[in-house]
Short mmCIF file of C-alpha atoms in Angstrom, two decimals:
data_model
loop_
_atom_site.label_atom_id
_atom_site.label_comp_id
_atom_site.label_asym_id
_atom_site.label_seq_id
_atom_site.Cartn_x
_atom_site.Cartn_y
_atom_site.Cartn_z
CA MET A 1 25.66 13.75 -32.79
CA PRO A 2 29.10 15.33 -33.19
CA ALA A 3 31.76 13.39 -35.07
CA VAL A 4 34.37 11.62 -32.99
CA SER A 5 37.78 13.26 -33.43
CA VAL A 6 40.84 11.35 -34.55
CA LYS A 7 42.45 12.10 -31.18
CA GLU A 8 39.49 10.54 -29.36
CA LYS A 9 39.65 7.45 -31.59
CA VAL A 10 43.40 7.09 -31.00
CA LEU A 11 43.01 7.45 -27.24
CA LYS A 12 40.23 4.85 -27.17
CA ALA A 13 42.29 2.41 -29.26
CA VAL A 14 45.33 2.86 -27.00
CA GLN A 15 43.24 2.39 -23.85
CA GLU A 16 41.87 -0.89 -25.23
CA LEU A 17 45.35 -2.34 -25.81
CA PRO A 18 46.63 -4.90 -23.32
CA GLN A 19 48.97 -3.66 -20.60
CA GLU A 20 51.96 -5.58 -22.02
CA VAL A 21 51.65 -4.18 -25.57
CA THR A 22 54.76 -3.39 -27.60
CA PHE A 23 55.31 -0.16 -29.49
CA GLU A 24 55.16 -2.15 -32.71
CA ASP A 25 51.78 -3.65 -31.80
CA ALA A 26 50.39 -0.23 -30.87
CA ILE A 27 51.60 1.33 -34.11
CA GLU A 28 50.19 -1.59 -36.11
CA LYS A 29 46.80 -1.14 -34.44
CA LEU A 30 46.73 2.59 -35.18
CA TYR A 31 47.83 2.00 -38.79
CA PHE A 32 45.06 -0.56 -39.23
CA LEU A 33 42.46 1.86 -37.85
CA SER A 34 43.77 4.57 -40.18
CA LYS A 35 43.31 2.31 -43.21
CA VAL A 36 39.80 1.32 -42.09
CA GLU A 37 38.86 4.99 -41.72
CA LYS A 38 40.22 5.73 -45.19
CA GLY A 39 38.26 2.83 -46.68
CA LEU A 40 35.04 3.94 -45.01
CA GLN A 41 35.55 7.47 -46.30
CA GLN A 42 36.13 6.17 -49.82
CA ALA A 43 32.98 4.05 -49.60
CA ASP A 44 30.97 7.06 -48.40
CA GLU A 45 32.25 8.96 -51.43
CA GLY A 46 31.13 6.16 -53.73
CA ARG A 47 34.69 5.15 -54.58
CA THR A 48 34.14 1.40 -54.56
CA VAL A 49 34.53 -1.52 -56.96
CA THR A 50 32.20 -4.39 -57.63
CA HIS A 51 32.90 -7.88 -56.33
CA GLU A 52 33.62 -9.01 -59.90
CA GLU A 53 36.12 -6.20 -60.47
CA ALA A 54 37.86 -7.01 -57.20
CA LYS A 55 38.18 -10.66 -58.24
CA GLN A 56 39.67 -9.59 -61.58
CA ARG A 57 42.20 -7.31 -59.87
CA MET A 58 43.24 -10.12 -57.51
CA GLN A 59 43.89 -12.61 -60.27
CA LYS A 60 47.46 -11.38 -60.69
CA TRP A 61 48.20 -12.37 -57.06
CA LEU A 62 46.33 -15.67 -57.18
CA LYS A 63 48.25 -17.19 -60.12
#
């Protein structure tokens, strides 16, 4: 199965937005999808952290 292109993903995301969407909402949606794609790529490459390491990194924000 061929990979879905970025253009196809963007078009699908835009088509799924409500009719009364703002430019800001559309941009936010595309930015979110971009970050998800990046995270999935990093995970596929094995660039992940353990749950314990994530908790340790978050401690500075939770204090």
